[in-house]
PDB file of C-alpha atoms in Angstrom:
ATOM      1  CA  MET A   1     145.336  48.465  55.812  1.00  0.00           C
ATOM      2  CA  VAL A   2     148.404  50.473  54.841  1.00  0.00           C
ATOM      3  CA  SER A   3     149.066  54.086  54.715  1.00  0.00           C
ATOM      4  CA  THR A   4     151.040  56.262  52.611  1.00  0.00           C
ATOM      5  CA  LYS A   5     152.276  59.912  52.271  1.00  0.00           C
ATOM      6  CA  ILE A   6     152.594  61.869  49.239  1.00  0.00           C
ATOM      7  CA  VAL A   7     153.570  65.381  48.581  1.00  0.00           C
ATOM      8  CA  ILE A   8     151.853  67.772  46.172  1.00  0.00           C
ATOM      9  CA  ALA A   9     154.299  70.408  45.385  1.00  0.00           C
ATOM     10  CA  GLY A  10     154.441  73.298  42.710  1.00  0.00           C
ATOM     11  CA  GLY A  11     154.557  76.828  41.926  1.00  0.00           C
ATOM     12  CA  PHE A  12     152.556  79.789  43.396  1.00  0.00           C
ATOM     13  CA  GLY A  13     148.931  79.288  42.188  1.00  0.00           C
ATOM     14  CA  ALA A  14     149.437  75.995  39.889  1.00  0.00           C
ATOM     15  CA  GLY A  15     146.605  74.248  41.558  1.00  0.00           C
ATOM     16  CA  LYS A  16     148.009  72.250  44.403  1.00  0.00           C
ATOM     17  CA  THR A  17     145.209  73.106  46.987  1.00  0.00           C
ATOM     18  CA  THR A  18     142.605  72.437  44.245  1.00  0.00           C
ATOM     19  CA  LEU A  19     143.825  69.001  43.589  1.00  0.00           C
ATOM     20  CA  VAL A  20     143.812  68.103  47.126  1.00  0.00           C
ATOM     21  CA  GLY A  21     140.583  69.502  47.539  1.00  0.00           C
ATOM     22  CA  SER A  22     139.236  67.540  44.642  1.00  0.00           C
ATOM     23  CA  VAL A  23     139.914  64.350  45.677  1.00  0.00           C
ATOM     24  CA  SER A  24     139.943  64.302  49.614  1.00  0.00           C
ATOM     25  CA  GLU A  25     137.381  62.205  50.871  1.00  0.00           C
ATOM     26  CA  ILE A  26     137.213  64.439  54.322  1.00  0.00           C
ATOM     27  CA  PRO A  27     137.163  68.113  54.329  1.00  0.00           C
ATOM     28  CA  PRO A  28     140.480  69.223  53.234  1.00  0.00           C
ATOM     29  CA  VAL A  29     142.572  71.101  55.963  1.00  0.00           C
ATOM     30  CA  THR A  30     144.120  74.249  54.299  1.00  0.00           C
ATOM     31  CA  THR A  31     146.034  77.095  55.793  1.00  0.00           C
ATOM     32  CA  GLU A  32     144.773  79.472  53.275  1.00  0.00           C
ATOM     33  CA  ALA A  33     145.125  83.282  53.993  1.00  0.00           C
ATOM     34  CA  VAL A  34     143.967  86.238  52.239  1.00  0.00           C
ATOM     35  CA  MET A  35     146.822  87.786  50.092  1.00  0.00           C
ATOM     36  CA  THR A  36     147.531  91.247  51.439  1.00  0.00           C
ATOM     37  CA  GLU A  37     148.941  94.236  49.044  1.00  0.00           C
ATOM     38  CA  ALA A  38     152.586  93.359  50.344  1.00  0.00           C
ATOM     39  CA  SER A  39     152.345  89.921  49.352  1.00  0.00           C
ATOM     40  CA  ARG A  40     151.278  90.977  45.968  1.00  0.00           C
ATOM     41  CA  GLU A  41     154.862  92.648  45.451  1.00  0.00           C
ATOM     42  CA  HIS A  42     156.189  89.191  45.849  1.00  0.00           C
ATOM     43  CA  ASP A  43     153.584  86.895  43.890  1.00  0.00           C
ATOM     44  CA  ASP A  44     152.581  87.445  40.240  1.00  0.00           C
ATOM     45  CA  THR A  45     149.044  87.377  39.861  1.00  0.00           C
ATOM     46  CA  SER A  46     148.870  88.341  36.339  1.00  0.00           C
ATOM     47  CA  ALA A  47     147.899  84.728  35.323  1.00  0.00           C
ATOM     48  CA  THR A  48     145.812  84.300  38.018  1.00  0.00           C
ATOM     49  CA  PRO A  49     143.924  87.710  38.416  1.00  0.00           C
ATOM     50  CA  ASP A  50     141.150  86.021  40.586  1.00  0.00           C
ATOM     51  CA  LYS A  51     143.622  84.637  43.135  1.00  0.00           C
ATOM     52  CA  VAL A  52     142.727  86.256  46.438  1.00  0.00           C
ATOM     53  CA  THR A  53     144.428  83.661  48.953  1.00  0.00           C
ATOM     54  CA  THR A  54     147.522  81.632  49.348  1.00  0.00           C
ATOM     55  CA  THR A  55     148.842  78.719  51.059  1.00  0.00           C
ATOM     56  CA  VAL A  56     151.018  79.864  54.312  1.00  0.00           C
ATOM     57  CA  ALA A  57     151.823  76.424  55.440  1.00  0.00           C
ATOM     58  CA  MET A  58     150.185  73.311  53.784  1.00  0.00           C
ATOM     59  CA  ASP A  59     147.214  71.669  52.525  1.00  0.00           C
ATOM     60  CA  PHE A  60     146.207  68.055  54.019  1.00  0.00           C
ATOM     61  CA  GLY A  61     143.537  65.522  52.370  1.00  0.00           C
ATOM     62  CA  ARG A  62     143.181  61.795  52.599  1.00  0.00           C
ATOM     63  CA  LEU A  63     142.114  59.246  49.957  1.00  0.00           C
ATOM     64  CA  THR A  64     141.337  55.584  50.628  1.00  0.00           C
ATOM     65  CA  LEU A  65     141.879  53.452  47.698  1.00  0.00           C
ATOM     66  CA  GLU A  66     140.417  49.970  47.516  1.00  0.00           C
ATOM     67  CA  GLN A  67     139.718  49.845  51.250  1.00  0.00           C
ATOM     68  CA  GLU A  68     143.552  48.825  52.019  1.00  0.00           C
ATOM     69  CA  LEU A  69     145.378  51.737  51.062  1.00  0.00           C
ATOM     70  CA  VAL A  70     145.044  55.090  52.391  1.00  0.00           C
ATOM     71  CA  MET A  71     146.833  57.952  50.710  1.00  0.00           C
ATOM     72  CA  TYR A  72     147.597  61.090  53.032  1.00  0.00           C
ATOM     73  CA  MET A  73     148.361  64.038  50.918  1.00  0.00           C
ATOM     74  CA  PHE A  74     150.500  67.001  51.953  1.00  0.00           C
ATOM     75  CA  GLY A  75     150.290  70.025  49.728  1.00  0.00           C
ATOM     76  CA  THR A  76     153.169  72.490  49.887  1.00  0.00           C
ATOM     77  CA  PRO A  77     153.304  76.132  49.855  1.00  0.00           C
ATOM     78  CA  GLY A  78     154.384  77.694  46.298  1.00  0.00           C
ATOM     79  CA  GLN A  79     156.059  80.784  47.387  1.00  0.00           C
ATOM     80  CA  ALA A  80     159.708  81.209  47.987  1.00  0.00           C
ATOM     81  CA  ARG A  81     158.985  82.761  51.438  1.00  0.00           C
ATOM     82  CA  PHE A  82     157.722  79.432  52.653  1.00  0.00           C
ATOM     83  CA  TRP A  83     160.017  77.070  51.353  1.00  0.00           C
ATOM     84  CA  PHE A  84     161.786  76.528  54.752  1.00  0.00           C
ATOM     85  CA  MET A  85     158.885  73.919  55.696  1.00  0.00           C
ATOM     86  CA  TRP A  86     159.387  71.886  52.570  1.00  0.00           C
ATOM     87  CA  ASP A  87     161.962  69.560  54.148  1.00  0.00           C
ATOM     88  CA  ASP A  88     159.458  68.687  57.280  1.00  0.00           C
ATOM     89  CA  ILE A  89     156.468  68.273  54.911  1.00  0.00           C
ATOM     90  CA  VAL A  90     158.531  65.953  52.701  1.00  0.00           C
ATOM     91  CA  ARG A  91     159.757  63.665  55.155  1.00  0.00           C
ATOM     92  CA  GLY A  92     158.329  60.340  54.928  1.00  0.00           C
ATOM     93  CA  ALA A  93     156.732  60.646  51.653  1.00  0.00           C
ATOM     94  CA  VAL A  94     156.908  58.099  49.310  1.00  0.00           C
ATOM     95  CA  GLY A  95     156.376  59.982  46.394  1.00  0.00           C
ATOM     96  CA  ALA A  96     155.311  63.421  45.076  1.00  0.00           C
ATOM     97  CA  VAL A  97     153.353  65.294  42.307  1.00  0.00           C
ATOM     98  CA  ILE A  98     154.401  68.594  40.773  1.00  0.00           C
ATOM     99  CA  VAL A  99     151.910  70.655  39.783  1.00  0.00           C
ATOM    100  CA  VAL A 100     152.656  72.856  36.721  1.00  0.00           C
ATOM    101  CA  ASP A 101     150.645  75.772  34.958  1.00  0.00           C
ATOM    102  CA  SER A 102     152.104  75.649  31.429  1.00  0.00           C
ATOM    103  CA  ARG A 103     151.331  79.384  31.637  1.00  0.00           C
ATOM    104  CA  ARG A 104     153.993  79.971  33.790  1.00  0.00           C
ATOM    105  CA  LEU A 105     156.483  77.113  33.370  1.00  0.00           C
ATOM    106  CA  ALA A 106     159.303  78.978  35.398  1.00  0.00           C
ATOM    107  CA  ASP A 107     157.332  78.710  38.473  1.00  0.00           C
ATOM    108  CA  CYS A 108     157.899  75.142  38.842  1.00  0.00           C
ATOM    109  CA  PHE A 109     161.516  75.093  38.219  1.00  0.00           C
ATOM    110  CA  ASP A 110     162.334  75.498  42.035  1.00  0.00           C
ATOM    111  CA  ALA A 111     160.064  72.412  43.052  1.00  0.00           C
ATOM    112  CA  ILE A 112     161.609  70.373  40.148  1.00  0.00           C
ATOM    113  CA  ASP A 113     164.959  71.211  41.499  1.00  0.00           C
ATOM    114  CA  TYR A 114     164.071  70.168  45.049  1.00  0.00           C
ATOM    115  CA  PHE A 115     163.061  66.809  43.826  1.00  0.00           C
ATOM    116  CA  GLU A 116     165.984  66.206  41.523  1.00  0.00           C
ATOM    117  CA  LYS A 117     168.237  67.080  44.454  1.00  0.00           C
ATOM    118  CA  ASN A 118     166.117  64.792  46.688  1.00  0.00           C
ATOM    119  CA  GLN A 119     166.511  61.592  44.572  1.00  0.00           C
ATOM    120  CA  THR A 120     164.888  59.302  47.240  1.00  0.00           C
ATOM    121  CA  ILE A 121     161.494  60.679  46.712  1.00  0.00           C
ATOM    122  CA  PRO A 122     160.242  59.877  43.380  1.00  0.00           C
ATOM    123  CA  TYR A 123     157.861  62.535  41.355  1.00  0.00           C
ATOM    124  CA  ILE A 124     155.793  62.902  38.562  1.00  0.00           C
ATOM    125  CA  VAL A 125     154.811  66.150  36.727  1.00  0.00           C
ATOM    126  CA  ALA A 126     151.129  66.669  36.333  1.00  0.00           C
ATOM    127  CA  LEU A 127     150.093  69.875  33.945  1.00  0.00           C
ATOM    128  CA  ASN A 128     147.056  71.758  34.987  1.00  0.00           C
ATOM    129  CA  ARG A 129     144.728  72.367  32.384  1.00  0.00           C
ATOM    130  CA  PHE A 130     143.612  75.927  33.080  1.00  0.00           C
ATOM    131  CA  ASP A 131     140.759  76.998  30.611  1.00  0.00           C
ATOM    132  CA  GLY A 132     141.233  73.548  29.244  1.00  0.00           C
ATOM    133  CA  GLU A 133     144.270  74.207  27.326  1.00  0.00           C
ATOM    134  CA  LEU A 134     147.798  73.443  27.685  1.00  0.00           C
ATOM    135  CA  GLY A 135     149.637  75.695  25.459  1.00  0.00           C
ATOM    136  CA  TYR A 136     152.354  73.446  24.504  1.00  0.00           C
ATOM    137  CA  THR A 137     152.623  69.388  23.544  1.00  0.00           C
ATOM    138  CA  VAL A 138     153.907  67.323  26.741  1.00  0.00           C
ATOM    139  CA  GLU A 139     156.843  66.975  24.790  1.00  0.00           C
ATOM    140  CA  GLU A 140     157.757  70.730  24.468  1.00  0.00           C
ATOM    141  CA  ILE A 141     157.195  70.925  28.291  1.00  0.00           C
ATOM    142  CA  ARG A 142     159.490  68.335  28.924  1.00  0.00           C
ATOM    143  CA  GLU A 143     162.178  69.897  26.939  1.00  0.00           C
ATOM    144  CA  ALA A 144     161.552  73.277  28.500  1.00  0.00           C
ATOM    145  CA  LEU A 145     161.719  71.673  32.154  1.00  0.00           C
ATOM    146  CA  GLU A 146     164.415  69.511  31.442  1.00  0.00           C
ATOM    147  CA  ILE A 147     162.747  66.295  32.462  1.00  0.00           C
ATOM    148  CA  ALA A 148     164.296  63.295  32.213  1.00  0.00           C
ATOM    149  CA  PRO A 149     162.187  61.072  29.565  1.00  0.00           C
ATOM    150  CA  ASP A 150     161.610  58.376  32.289  1.00  0.00           C
ATOM    151  CA  ILE A 151     159.915  60.732  34.530  1.00  0.00           C
ATOM    152  CA  PRO A 152     155.973  60.553  33.720  1.00  0.00           C
ATOM    153  CA  ILE A 153     154.477  63.733  32.451  1.00  0.00           C
ATOM    154  CA  VAL A 154     150.502  63.771  32.697  1.00  0.00           C
ATOM    155  CA  ASP A 155     147.870  66.385  31.904  1.00  0.00           C
ATOM    156  CA  PHE A 156     144.825  66.891  34.186  1.00  0.00           C
ATOM    157  CA  ASP A 157     142.293  69.454  35.065  1.00  0.00           C
ATOM    158  CA  ALA A 158     142.753  69.819  39.069  1.00  0.00           C
ATOM    159  CA  ARG A 159     139.091  70.886  39.604  1.00  0.00           C
ATOM    160  CA  ASP A 160     137.818  67.295  38.312  1.00  0.00           C
ATOM    161  CA  ARG A 161     138.162  64.596  40.867  1.00  0.00           C
ATOM    162  CA  ARG A 162     138.471  61.740  38.509  1.00  0.00           C
ATOM    163  CA  SER A 163     141.195  63.504  36.532  1.00  0.00           C
ATOM    164  CA  SER A 164     143.138  64.347  39.827  1.00  0.00           C
ATOM    165  CA  GLY A 165     142.671  60.763  41.189  1.00  0.00           C
ATOM    166  CA  GLN A 166     144.318  59.430  37.765  1.00  0.00           C
ATOM    167  CA  VAL A 167     147.177  61.736  38.665  1.00  0.00           C
ATOM    168  CA  LEU A 168     147.528  60.027  42.045  1.00  0.00           C
ATOM    169  CA  ARG A 169     147.281  56.520  40.497  1.00  0.00           C
ATOM    170  CA  ARG A 170     150.096  57.412  38.136  1.00  0.00           C
ATOM    171  CA  LEU A 171     152.315  58.241  41.041  1.00  0.00           C
ATOM    172  CA  LEU A 172     151.658  55.291  43.035  1.00  0.00           C
ATOM    173  CA  GLU A 173     152.100  53.208  39.594  1.00  0.00           C
ATOM    174  CA  TYR A 174     155.238  54.921  38.855  1.00  0.00           C
ATOM    175  CA  THR A 175     156.599  54.761  42.428  1.00  0.00           C
ATOM    176  CA  LEU A 176     155.733  50.899  42.761  1.00  0.00           C
ATOM    177  CA  SER A 177     157.499  50.442  39.255  1.00  0.00           C
ATOM    178  CA  ARG A 178     160.703  51.582  40.426  1.00  0.00           C
ATOM    179  CA  PRO A 179     163.519  49.541  41.922  1.00  0.00           C
ATOM    180  CA  LYS A 180     163.547  49.527  45.621  1.00  0.00           C
ATOM    181  CA  THR A 181     167.057  51.192  47.081  1.00  0.00           C
ATOM    182  CA  PRO A 182     168.515  49.491  50.093  1.00  0.00           C
ATOM    183  CA  GLN A 183     167.993  51.364  53.150  1.00  0.00           C
ATOM    184  CA  LEU A 184     171.300  52.693  54.981  1.00  0.00           C
ATOM    185  CA  VAL A 185     171.545  51.478  58.603  1.00  0.00           C
TER     186      VAL A 185
END
């Protein structure tokens, strides 16, 4: 059996915890904490008014594919005040999914910048369909986010197991299709 680590990243309230929870075959481990009045000064909940918790460390889930591959999913926190953890969470990952809420594109810029700078980890962009809508075409979003044409962009519903599973499958396909870079000794 082979195991692999992937990262689920993105902005605040984009659907990272929901994605991990929808596909994990084990009860997901989450570090959700109730948002306080003090955090509301920093976290814009106008697009997600029902959001009352936030990830303060990471999410963790597991998914077995075809009995031979176990995928361990690590979800990052979305707020800037928790980004100091990202390097540790990302270490050893074979790929990443950046979850995007198309209603708040600016919230994912930092996650995209992180993986653009860390070019050893391939990533794809997953557009979470809130209320069943995207609001923009995939190409409009690609242009707004300045995503290179070779980076896959997929749309999905983080609440749906099958839809979230397709995102992870697409990440693995993309990761395996990339040329191998020689390891530095």
